[in-house]
Coordinates of C-alpha atoms and ligand atoms in Angstrom, one line a residue:
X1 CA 22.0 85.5 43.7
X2 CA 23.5 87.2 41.3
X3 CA 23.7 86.3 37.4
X4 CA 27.0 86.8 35.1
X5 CA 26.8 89.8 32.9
X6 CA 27.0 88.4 29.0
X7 CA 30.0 89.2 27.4
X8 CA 30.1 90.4 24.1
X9 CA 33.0 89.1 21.7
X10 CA 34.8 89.9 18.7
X11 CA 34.5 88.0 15.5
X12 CA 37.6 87.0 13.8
X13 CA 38.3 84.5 11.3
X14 CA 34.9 83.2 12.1
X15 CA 35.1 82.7 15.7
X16 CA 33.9 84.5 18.8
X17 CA 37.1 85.1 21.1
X18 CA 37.4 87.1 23.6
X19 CA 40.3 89.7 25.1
X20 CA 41.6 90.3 28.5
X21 CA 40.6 93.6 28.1
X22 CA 36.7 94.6 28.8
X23 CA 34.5 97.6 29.5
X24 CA 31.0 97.9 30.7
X25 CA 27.9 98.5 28.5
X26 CA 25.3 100.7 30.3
X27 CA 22.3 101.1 29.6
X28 CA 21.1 104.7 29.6
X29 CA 17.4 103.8 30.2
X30 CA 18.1 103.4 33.7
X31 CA 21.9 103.4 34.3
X32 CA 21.7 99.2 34.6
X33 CA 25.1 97.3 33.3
X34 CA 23.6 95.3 30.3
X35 CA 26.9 93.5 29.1
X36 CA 30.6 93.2 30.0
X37 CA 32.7 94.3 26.4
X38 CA 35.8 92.7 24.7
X39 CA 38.3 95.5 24.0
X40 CA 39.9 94.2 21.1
X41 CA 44.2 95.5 21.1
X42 CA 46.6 95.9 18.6
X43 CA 46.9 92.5 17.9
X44 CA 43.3 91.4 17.7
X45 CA 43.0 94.3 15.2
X46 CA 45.7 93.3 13.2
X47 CA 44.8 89.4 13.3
X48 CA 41.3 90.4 12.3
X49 CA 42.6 92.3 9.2
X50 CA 45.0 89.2 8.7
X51 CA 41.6 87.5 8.6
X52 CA 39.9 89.8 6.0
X53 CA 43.4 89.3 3.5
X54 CA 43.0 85.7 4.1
X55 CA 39.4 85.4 2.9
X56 CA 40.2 87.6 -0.6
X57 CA 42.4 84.6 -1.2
X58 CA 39.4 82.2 -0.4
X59 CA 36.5 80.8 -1.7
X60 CA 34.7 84.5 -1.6
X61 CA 37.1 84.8 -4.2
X62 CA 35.0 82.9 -6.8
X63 CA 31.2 84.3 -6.0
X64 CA 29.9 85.3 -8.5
X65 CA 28.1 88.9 -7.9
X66 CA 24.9 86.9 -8.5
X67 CA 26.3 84.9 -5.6
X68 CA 26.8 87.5 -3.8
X69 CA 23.5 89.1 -4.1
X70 CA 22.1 86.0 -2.7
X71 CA 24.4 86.3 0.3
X72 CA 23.1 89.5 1.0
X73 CA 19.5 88.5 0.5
X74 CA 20.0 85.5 2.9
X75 CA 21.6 87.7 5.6
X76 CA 18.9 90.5 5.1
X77 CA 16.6 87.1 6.0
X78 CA 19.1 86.3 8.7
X79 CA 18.0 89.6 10.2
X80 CA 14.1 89.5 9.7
X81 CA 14.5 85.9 11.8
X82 CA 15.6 87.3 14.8
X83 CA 14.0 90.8 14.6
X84 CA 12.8 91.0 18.2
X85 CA 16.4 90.3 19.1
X86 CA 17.7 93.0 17.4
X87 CA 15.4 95.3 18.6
X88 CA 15.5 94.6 22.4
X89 CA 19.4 95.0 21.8
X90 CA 19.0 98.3 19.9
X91 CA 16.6 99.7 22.1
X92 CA 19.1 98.5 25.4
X93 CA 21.7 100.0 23.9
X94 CA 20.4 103.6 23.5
X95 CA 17.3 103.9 24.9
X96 CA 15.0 104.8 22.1
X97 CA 11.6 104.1 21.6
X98 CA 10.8 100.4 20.6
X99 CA 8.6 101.4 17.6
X100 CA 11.5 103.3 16.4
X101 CA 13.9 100.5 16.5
X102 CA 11.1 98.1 14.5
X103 CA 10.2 100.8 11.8
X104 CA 13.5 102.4 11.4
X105 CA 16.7 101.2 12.5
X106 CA 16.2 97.2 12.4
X107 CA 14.0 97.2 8.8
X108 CA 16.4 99.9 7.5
X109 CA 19.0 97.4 8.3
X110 CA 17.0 94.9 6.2
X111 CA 16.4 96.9 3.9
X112 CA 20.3 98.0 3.4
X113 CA 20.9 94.3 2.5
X114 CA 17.9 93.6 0.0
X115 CA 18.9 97.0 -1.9
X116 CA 22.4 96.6 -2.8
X117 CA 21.4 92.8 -3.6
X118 CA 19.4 94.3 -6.5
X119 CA 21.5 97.1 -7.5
X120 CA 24.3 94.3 -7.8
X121 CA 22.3 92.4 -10.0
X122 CA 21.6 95.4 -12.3
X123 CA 24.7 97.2 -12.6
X124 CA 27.2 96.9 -15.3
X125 CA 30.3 98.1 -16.5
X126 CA 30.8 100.7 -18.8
X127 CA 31.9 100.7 -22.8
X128 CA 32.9 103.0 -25.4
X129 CA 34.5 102.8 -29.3
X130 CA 37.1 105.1 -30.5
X131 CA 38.4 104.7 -34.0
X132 CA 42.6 104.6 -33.5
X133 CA 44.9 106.6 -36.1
X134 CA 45.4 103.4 -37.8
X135 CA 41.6 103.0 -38.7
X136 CA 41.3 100.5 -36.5
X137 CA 38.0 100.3 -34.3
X138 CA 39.6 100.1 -30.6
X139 CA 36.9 99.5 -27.6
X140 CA 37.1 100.4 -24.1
X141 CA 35.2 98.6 -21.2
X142 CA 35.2 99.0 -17.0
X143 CA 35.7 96.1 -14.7
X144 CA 34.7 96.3 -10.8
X145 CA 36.6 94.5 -8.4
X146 CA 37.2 94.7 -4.4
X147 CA 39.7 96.4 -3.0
X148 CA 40.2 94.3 -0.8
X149 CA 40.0 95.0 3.0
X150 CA 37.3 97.6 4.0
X151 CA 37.5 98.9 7.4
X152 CA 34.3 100.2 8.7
X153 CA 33.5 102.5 11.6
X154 CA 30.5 103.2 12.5
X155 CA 28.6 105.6 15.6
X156 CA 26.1 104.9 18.0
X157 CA 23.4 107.2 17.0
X158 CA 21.5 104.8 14.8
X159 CA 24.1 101.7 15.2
X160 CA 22.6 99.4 13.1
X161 CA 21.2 100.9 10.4
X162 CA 24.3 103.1 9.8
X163 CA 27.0 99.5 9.9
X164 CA 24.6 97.7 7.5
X165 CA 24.6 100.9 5.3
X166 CA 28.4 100.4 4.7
X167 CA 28.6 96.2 5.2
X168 CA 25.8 95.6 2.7
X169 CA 27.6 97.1 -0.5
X170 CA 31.2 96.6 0.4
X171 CA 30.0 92.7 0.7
X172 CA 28.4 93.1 -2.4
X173 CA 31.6 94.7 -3.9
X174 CA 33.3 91.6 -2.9
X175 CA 35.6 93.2 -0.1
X176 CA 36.0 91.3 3.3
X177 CA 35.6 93.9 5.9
X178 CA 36.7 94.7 9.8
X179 CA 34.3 96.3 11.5
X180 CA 33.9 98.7 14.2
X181 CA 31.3 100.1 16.7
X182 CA 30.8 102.2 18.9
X183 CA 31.8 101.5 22.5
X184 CA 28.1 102.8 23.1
X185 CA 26.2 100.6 20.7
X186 CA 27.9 97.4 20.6
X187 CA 25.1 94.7 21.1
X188 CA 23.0 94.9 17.5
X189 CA 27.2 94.7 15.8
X190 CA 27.6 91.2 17.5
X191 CA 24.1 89.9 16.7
X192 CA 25.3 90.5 13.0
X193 CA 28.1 88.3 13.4
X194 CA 25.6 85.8 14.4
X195 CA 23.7 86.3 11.3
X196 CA 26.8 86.6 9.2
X197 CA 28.2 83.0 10.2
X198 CA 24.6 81.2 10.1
X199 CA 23.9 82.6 6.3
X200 CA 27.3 80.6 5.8
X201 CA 29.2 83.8 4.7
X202 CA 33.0 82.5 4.4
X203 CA 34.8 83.3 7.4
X204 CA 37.0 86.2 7.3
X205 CA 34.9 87.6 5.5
X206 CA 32.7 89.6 8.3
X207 CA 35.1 90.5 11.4
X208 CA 34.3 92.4 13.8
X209 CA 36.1 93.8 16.7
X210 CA 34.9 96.2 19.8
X211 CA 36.8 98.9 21.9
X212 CA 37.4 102.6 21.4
X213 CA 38.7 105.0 19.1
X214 CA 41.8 106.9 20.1
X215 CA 44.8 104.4 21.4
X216 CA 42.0 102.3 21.1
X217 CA 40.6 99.6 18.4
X218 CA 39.3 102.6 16.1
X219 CA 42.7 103.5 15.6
X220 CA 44.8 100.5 15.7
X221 CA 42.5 99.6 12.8
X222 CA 42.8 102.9 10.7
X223 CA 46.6 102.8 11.5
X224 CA 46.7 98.9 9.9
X225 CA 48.7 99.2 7.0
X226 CA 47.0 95.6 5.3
X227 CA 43.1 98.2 5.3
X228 CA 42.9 99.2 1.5
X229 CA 40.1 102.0 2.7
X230 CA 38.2 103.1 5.5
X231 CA 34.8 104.4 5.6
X232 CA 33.6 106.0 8.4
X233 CA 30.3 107.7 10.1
X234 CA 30.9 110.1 13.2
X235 CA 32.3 113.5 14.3
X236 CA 34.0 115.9 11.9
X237 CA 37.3 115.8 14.2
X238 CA 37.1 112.3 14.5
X239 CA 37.1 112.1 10.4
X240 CA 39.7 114.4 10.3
X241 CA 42.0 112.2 12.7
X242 CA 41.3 109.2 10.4
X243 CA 41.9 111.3 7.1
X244 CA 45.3 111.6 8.4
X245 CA 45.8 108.1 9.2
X246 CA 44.7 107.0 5.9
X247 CA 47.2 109.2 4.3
X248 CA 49.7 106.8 5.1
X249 CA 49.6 104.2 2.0
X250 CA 46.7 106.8 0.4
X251 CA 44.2 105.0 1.1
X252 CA 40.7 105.3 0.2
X253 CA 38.5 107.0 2.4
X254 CA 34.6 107.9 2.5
X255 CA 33.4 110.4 5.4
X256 CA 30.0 111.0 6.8
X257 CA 30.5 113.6 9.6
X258 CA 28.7 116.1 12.1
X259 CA 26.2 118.7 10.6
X260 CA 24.5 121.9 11.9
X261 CA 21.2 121.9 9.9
X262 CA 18.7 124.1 9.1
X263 CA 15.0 124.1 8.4
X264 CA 13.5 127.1 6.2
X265 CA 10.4 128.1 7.2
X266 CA 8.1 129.8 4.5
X267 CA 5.0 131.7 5.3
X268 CA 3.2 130.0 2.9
X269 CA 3.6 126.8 3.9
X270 CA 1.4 124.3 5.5
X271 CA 1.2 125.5 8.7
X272 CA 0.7 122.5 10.3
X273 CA 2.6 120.0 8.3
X274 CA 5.8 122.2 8.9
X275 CA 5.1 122.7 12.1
X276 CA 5.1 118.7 12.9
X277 CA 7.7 118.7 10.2
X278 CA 10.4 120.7 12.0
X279 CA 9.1 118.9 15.7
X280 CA 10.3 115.4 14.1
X281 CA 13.3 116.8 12.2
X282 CA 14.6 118.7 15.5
X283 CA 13.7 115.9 18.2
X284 CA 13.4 112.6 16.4
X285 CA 16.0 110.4 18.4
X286 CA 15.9 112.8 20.8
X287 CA 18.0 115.0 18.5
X288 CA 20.9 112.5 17.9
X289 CA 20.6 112.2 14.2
X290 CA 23.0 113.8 11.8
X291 CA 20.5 115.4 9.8
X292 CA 18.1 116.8 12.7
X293 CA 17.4 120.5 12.3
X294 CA 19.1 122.6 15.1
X295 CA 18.8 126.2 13.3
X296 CA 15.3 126.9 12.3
X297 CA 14.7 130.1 10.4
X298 CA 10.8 130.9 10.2
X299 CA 9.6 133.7 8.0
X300 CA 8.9 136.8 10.0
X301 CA 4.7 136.7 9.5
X302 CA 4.5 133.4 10.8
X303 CA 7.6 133.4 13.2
X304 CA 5.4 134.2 17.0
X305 CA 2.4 131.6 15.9
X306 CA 5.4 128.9 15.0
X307 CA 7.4 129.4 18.2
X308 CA 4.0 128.8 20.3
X309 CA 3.1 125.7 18.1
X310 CA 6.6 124.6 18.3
X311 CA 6.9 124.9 22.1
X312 CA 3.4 123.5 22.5
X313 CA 4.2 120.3 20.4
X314 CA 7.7 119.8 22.4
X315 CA 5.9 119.8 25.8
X316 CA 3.3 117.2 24.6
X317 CA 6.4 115.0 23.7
X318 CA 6.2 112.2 25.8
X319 CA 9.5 111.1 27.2
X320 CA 10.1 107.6 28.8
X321 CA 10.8 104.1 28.5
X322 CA 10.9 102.4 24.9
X323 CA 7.9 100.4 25.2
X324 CA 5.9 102.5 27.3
X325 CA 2.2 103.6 25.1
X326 CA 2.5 106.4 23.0
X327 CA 6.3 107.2 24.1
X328 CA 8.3 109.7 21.4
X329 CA 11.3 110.8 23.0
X330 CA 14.2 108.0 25.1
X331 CA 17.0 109.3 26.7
X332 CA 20.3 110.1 25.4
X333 CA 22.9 107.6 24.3
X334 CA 25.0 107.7 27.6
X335 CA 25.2 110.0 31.0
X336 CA 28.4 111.6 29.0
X337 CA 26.5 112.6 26.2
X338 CA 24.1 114.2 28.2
X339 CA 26.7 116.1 30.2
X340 CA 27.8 117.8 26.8
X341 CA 24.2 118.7 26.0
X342 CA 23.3 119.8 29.3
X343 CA 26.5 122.1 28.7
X344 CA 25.4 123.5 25.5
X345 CA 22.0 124.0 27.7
X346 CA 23.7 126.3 29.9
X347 CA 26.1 128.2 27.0
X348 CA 23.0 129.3 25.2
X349 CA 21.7 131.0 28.9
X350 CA 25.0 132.1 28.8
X351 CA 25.0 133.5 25.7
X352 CA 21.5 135.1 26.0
X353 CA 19.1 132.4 24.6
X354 CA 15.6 132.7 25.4
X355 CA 14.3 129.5 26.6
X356 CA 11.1 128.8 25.0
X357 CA 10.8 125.4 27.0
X358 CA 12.8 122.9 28.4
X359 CA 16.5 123.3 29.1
X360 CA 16.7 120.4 31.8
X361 CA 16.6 117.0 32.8
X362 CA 13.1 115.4 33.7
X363 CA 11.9 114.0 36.9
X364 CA 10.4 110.8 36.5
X365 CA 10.9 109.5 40.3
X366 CA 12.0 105.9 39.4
X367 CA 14.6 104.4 38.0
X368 CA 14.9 106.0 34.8
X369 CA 16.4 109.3 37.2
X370 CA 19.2 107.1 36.7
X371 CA 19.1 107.8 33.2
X372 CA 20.9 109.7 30.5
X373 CA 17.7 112.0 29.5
X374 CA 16.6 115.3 28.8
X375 CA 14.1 117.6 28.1
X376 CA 13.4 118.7 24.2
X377 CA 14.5 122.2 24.4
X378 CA 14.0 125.4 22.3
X379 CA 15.6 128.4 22.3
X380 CA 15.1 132.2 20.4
X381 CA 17.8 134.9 20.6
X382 CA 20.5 134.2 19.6
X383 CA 22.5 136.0 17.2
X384 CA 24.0 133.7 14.3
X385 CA 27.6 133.7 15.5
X386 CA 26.6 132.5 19.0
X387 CA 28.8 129.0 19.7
X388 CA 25.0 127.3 20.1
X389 CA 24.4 128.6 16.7
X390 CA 27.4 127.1 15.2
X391 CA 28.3 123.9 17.1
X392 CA 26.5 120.6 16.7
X393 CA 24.6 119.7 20.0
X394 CA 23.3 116.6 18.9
X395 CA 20.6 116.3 21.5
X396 CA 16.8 117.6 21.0
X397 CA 17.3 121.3 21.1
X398 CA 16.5 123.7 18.2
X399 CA 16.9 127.3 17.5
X400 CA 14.7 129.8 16.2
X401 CA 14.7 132.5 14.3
X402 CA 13.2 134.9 12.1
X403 CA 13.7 136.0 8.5
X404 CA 12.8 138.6 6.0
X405 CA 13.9 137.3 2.8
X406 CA 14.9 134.8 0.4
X407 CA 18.6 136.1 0.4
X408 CA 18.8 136.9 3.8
X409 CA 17.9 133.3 4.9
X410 CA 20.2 131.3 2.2
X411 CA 23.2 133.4 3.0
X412 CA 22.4 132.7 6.6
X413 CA 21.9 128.9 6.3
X414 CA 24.9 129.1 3.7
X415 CA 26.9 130.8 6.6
X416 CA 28.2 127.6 8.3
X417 CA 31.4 125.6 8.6
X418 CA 29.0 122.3 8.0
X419 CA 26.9 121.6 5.1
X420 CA 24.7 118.0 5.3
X421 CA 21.4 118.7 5.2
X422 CA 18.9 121.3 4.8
X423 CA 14.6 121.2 4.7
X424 CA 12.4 123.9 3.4
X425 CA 8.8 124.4 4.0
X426 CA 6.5 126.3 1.0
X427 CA 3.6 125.4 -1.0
X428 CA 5.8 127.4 -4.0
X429 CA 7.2 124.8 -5.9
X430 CA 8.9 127.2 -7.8
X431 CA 10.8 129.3 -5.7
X432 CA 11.6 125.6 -3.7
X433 CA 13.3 124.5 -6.9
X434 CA 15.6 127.8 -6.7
X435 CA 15.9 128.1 -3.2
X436 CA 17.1 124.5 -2.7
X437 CA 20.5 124.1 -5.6
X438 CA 21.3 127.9 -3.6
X439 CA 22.5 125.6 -0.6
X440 CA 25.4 124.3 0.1
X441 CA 24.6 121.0 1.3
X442 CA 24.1 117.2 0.2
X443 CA 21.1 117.2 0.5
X444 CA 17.7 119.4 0.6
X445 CA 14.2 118.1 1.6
X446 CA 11.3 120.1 0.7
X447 CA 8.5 119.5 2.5
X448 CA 9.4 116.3 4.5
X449 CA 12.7 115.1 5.9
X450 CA 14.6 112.1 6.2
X451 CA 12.8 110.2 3.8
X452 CA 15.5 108.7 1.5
X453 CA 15.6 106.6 -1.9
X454 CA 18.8 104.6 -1.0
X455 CA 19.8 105.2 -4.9
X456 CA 20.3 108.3 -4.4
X457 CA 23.9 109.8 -3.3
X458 CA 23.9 110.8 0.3
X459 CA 26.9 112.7 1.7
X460 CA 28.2 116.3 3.1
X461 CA 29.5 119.5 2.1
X462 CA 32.3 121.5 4.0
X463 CA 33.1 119.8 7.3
X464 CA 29.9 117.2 6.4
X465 CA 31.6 115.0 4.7
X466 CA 33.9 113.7 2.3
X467 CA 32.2 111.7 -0.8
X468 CA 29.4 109.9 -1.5
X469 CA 27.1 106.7 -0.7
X470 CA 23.8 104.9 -1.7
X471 CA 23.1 103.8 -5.4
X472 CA 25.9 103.2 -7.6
X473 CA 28.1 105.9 -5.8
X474 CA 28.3 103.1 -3.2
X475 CA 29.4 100.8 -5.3
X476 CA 31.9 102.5 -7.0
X477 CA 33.0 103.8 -3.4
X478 CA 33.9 100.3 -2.3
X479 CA 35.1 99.1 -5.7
X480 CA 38.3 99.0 -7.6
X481 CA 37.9 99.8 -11.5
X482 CA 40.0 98.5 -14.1
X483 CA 39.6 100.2 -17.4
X484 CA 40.7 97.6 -20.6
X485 CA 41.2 99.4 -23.9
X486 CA 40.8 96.6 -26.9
X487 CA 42.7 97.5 -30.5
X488 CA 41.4 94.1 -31.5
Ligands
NAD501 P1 32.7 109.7 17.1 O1 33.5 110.3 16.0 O2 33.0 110.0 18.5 O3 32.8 108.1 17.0 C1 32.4 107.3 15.9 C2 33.2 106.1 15.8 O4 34.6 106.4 15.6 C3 33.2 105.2 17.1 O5 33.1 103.9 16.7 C4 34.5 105.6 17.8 O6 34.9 104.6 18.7 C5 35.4 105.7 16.6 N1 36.6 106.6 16.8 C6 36.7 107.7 17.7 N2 37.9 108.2 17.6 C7 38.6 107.4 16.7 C8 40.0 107.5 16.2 N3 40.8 108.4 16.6 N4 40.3 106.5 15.3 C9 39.5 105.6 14.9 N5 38.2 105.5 15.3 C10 37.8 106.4 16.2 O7 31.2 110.0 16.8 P2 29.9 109.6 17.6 O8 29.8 110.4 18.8 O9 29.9 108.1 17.8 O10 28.7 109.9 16.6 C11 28.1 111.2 16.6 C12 28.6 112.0 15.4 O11 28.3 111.2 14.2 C13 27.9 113.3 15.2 O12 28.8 114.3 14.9 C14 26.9 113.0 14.0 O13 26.6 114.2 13.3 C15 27.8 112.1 13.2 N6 27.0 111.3 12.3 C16 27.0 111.6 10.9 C17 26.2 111.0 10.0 C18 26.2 111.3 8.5 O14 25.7 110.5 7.8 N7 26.8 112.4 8.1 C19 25.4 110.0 10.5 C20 25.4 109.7 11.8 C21 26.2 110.4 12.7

């Protein structure tokens, strides 16, 4: 007997309602359908935005931002109750390992909520005195209010963590947003709107609607008029498509796009810590994380011992299912992802890559051959204008290389159309300081990687990005600020 697939909804004005349009949500553990998915049209889009307007002109209206602090504290509860849930739907989703879900994506999504909460309830406006010609003292102050309607769209690579990194502060901003997911990752985005309407948020405040991008959801929703800004995490083209979109009107926009990073290998570093530094930052997620290190530069004295610890730390990476003991590495997100890695596999033979180890699909003789995985992969050899060298793969392969000197490898790492993310390895504090404000990134790690203070601004150079997020820069991001000048 077989038992109905669930079918995941949108959330509109409050309610769960479903289209005559649906897709299938594979899992790419094993290739097994999880769910059957709404695909929301032009008009669900636009009656979910009608939803968002609505709810400016409601009672979310007249929270206070103390009041809307506690919303966000109550939803970040709403989360921590059904933990387990989220995680078994994260982990269906995309495959990853379950202790990754429960330390990283589902408690960052916790923790997304209970920060803004308190930076809401510390910040302020700002306020200054001039004396006018008439000798009169005049004073200045700032007041935040929403925009309005926020669209958000998110990707599937962490799908969680990343929605609740943009929810949390355009809630606390007062906006009533639309949200978006990926086709991949929908499952954690509807347990939300679970957790949205039992913390008693007002309805339209939180809508959410599922499909895909292009002639799709994604874009009916970027092409809505009644959106006041769109913030979005994805692919550089993908941004680019929206920026154009959200030209009409002039709207606001905030990007978080593709990157190409690097990791700068010092020979006097901490051998070891680098080493299972530059493992974790190259095939943590199996590689599908925006700032994963794909170009590795190692300085030339310790560039032969580094590749042999490298490779011997990627083939003790255990691959497998999410809750087996002592798993590191899941699949891929999907069997199409993996077809464009397994292509960039083959390119870099093509182009003359050494392959250090992996550069294929494991063989696991059960049902995960029905998977989306592959094997963590490193390749030497290749010159810097290879495609390989210059093209996100987003999968678990890195390149390495050798270096001489400091110049040679900051023009080097400098010499890239993206510009997220870069870490450096050296017990020379000094030369790190230097080294790391020479790159042209958002963001340098020395030492460690990914660890993140969520005050601090996060965002891209070049084709990385457009703007910033976390700390206040979030909150002026999904603000409007009125500036009142006194001559009292
Ligand atoms: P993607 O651009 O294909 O899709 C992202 C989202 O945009 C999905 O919800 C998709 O349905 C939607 N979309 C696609 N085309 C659209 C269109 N024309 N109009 C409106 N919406 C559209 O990206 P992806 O494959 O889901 O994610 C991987 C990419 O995200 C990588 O490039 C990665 O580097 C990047 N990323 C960046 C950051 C960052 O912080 N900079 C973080 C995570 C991921």
């Amino acid at each position: 007997m077989s038992t109905a697939l669930p079918l995941l909804r949108h959330f509109i004005a409050g309610e769960f309602v479903a289209s005559a349009k649906t897709f299938a949500n594979i899992s790419p553990i094993d290739g097994r359908q999880l769910s059957q998915v709404c695909e929301a049209d032009a008009h669900q889009v636009d009656q979910a935005v009608a939803a968002a307007r609505a709810a400016q002109a409601g009672p979310w209206a007249a929270y206070s931002s103390s009041q809307r602090a506690d919303m966000l504290l109550r939803i970040a509860q709403g989360i921590e109750q059904r933990f387990e849930e989220f995680v078994a739907a994260e982990v269906a989703d995309t495959g990853r390992p379950v202790h990754q879900a429960r330390t990283l994506d589902i408690a960052r999504a916790v923790h997304n909520f209970r920060t803004f909460a308190e930076l809401l309830r510390q910040s302020g406006g700002e306020y200054f005195e001039m004396r006018a010609a008439d000798g009169n003292e005049v004073f200045s102050y700032t007041v935040r209010k929403p925009h309005g309607v926020v669209a958000i769209i998110s990707p599937w690579n962490l799908p969680l963590l990343l929605l609740t990194w943009k929810v949390a502060p355009a809630l606390a901003c007062g906006n009533s947003v639309v949200v978006k997911p990926s086709e991949d990752s929908p499952s954690s985005a509807t347990l939300l709107a679970e957790v949205m309407r039992d913390a008693g948020l007002p309805s339209g405040v939180f809508n959410l609607v599922h499909g895909f991008g292009p002639q799709s959801t994604g874009e009916f929703l970027t092409r809505n008029p009644d959106v006041d800004a769109i913030t979005f995490t994805g692919e550089t083209r993908t941004g680019s498509t929206i920026m154009k979109a959200a030209a009409e009107g002039v709207r606001e926009v905030s990007f978080e796009l593709g990157g190409k990073n690097a990791a700068v290998v010092f020979a006097d570093c901490d051998f070891d810590a680098a080493v299972a530094g530059v493992l974790r930052s190259s095939f943590s997620n199996s590689g599908q994380v925006c700032l994963c290190s794909e170009r590795v530069y190692v300085e030339r004295p310790i560039y032969e011992r580094f590749v042999a610890a490298m490779a011997a730390g990627a083939e003790a990476l255990k691959i497998g299912y999410p809750d087996e003991d002592g798993v590191n590495m899941g699949s891929l997100i999907s069997h199409k992802h993996r077809d464009k890695v397994l292509g960039y596999f083959q390119l870099a033979r093509d182009e003359g890559a050494t392959q250090v180890t992996g550069g294929g699909v494991p063989h696991f003789g059960d049902a995960r051959d029905n998977g989306a995985y592959v094997q963590p992969t490193i390749w030497t050899g290749l010159g810097d204008d290879a495609r390989c060298m210059r093209e996100e793969v987003f999968g678990p392969v890195c390149h390495i290389a050798p270096f001489d000197s400091e110049d040679e490898v900051v023009r080097r790492v400098n010499d890239c159309a993206y510009g997220l993310a870069t870490a450096l390895w050296t017990r020379d504090l000094k030369r790190a300081h230097q080294v790391s404000r020479r790159f042209h990134v958002g963001m340098v790690w020395v030492n460690t990687w990914f660890l993140r203070d969520l005050r601090t601004p996060f965002g891209g150079a070049r084709l990385s990005g457009l703007g910033r997020e976390g700390g206040h820069h979030s909150l002026d991001f999904y603000s409007a600020i009125t500036t009142i000048c006194v001559n009292p």
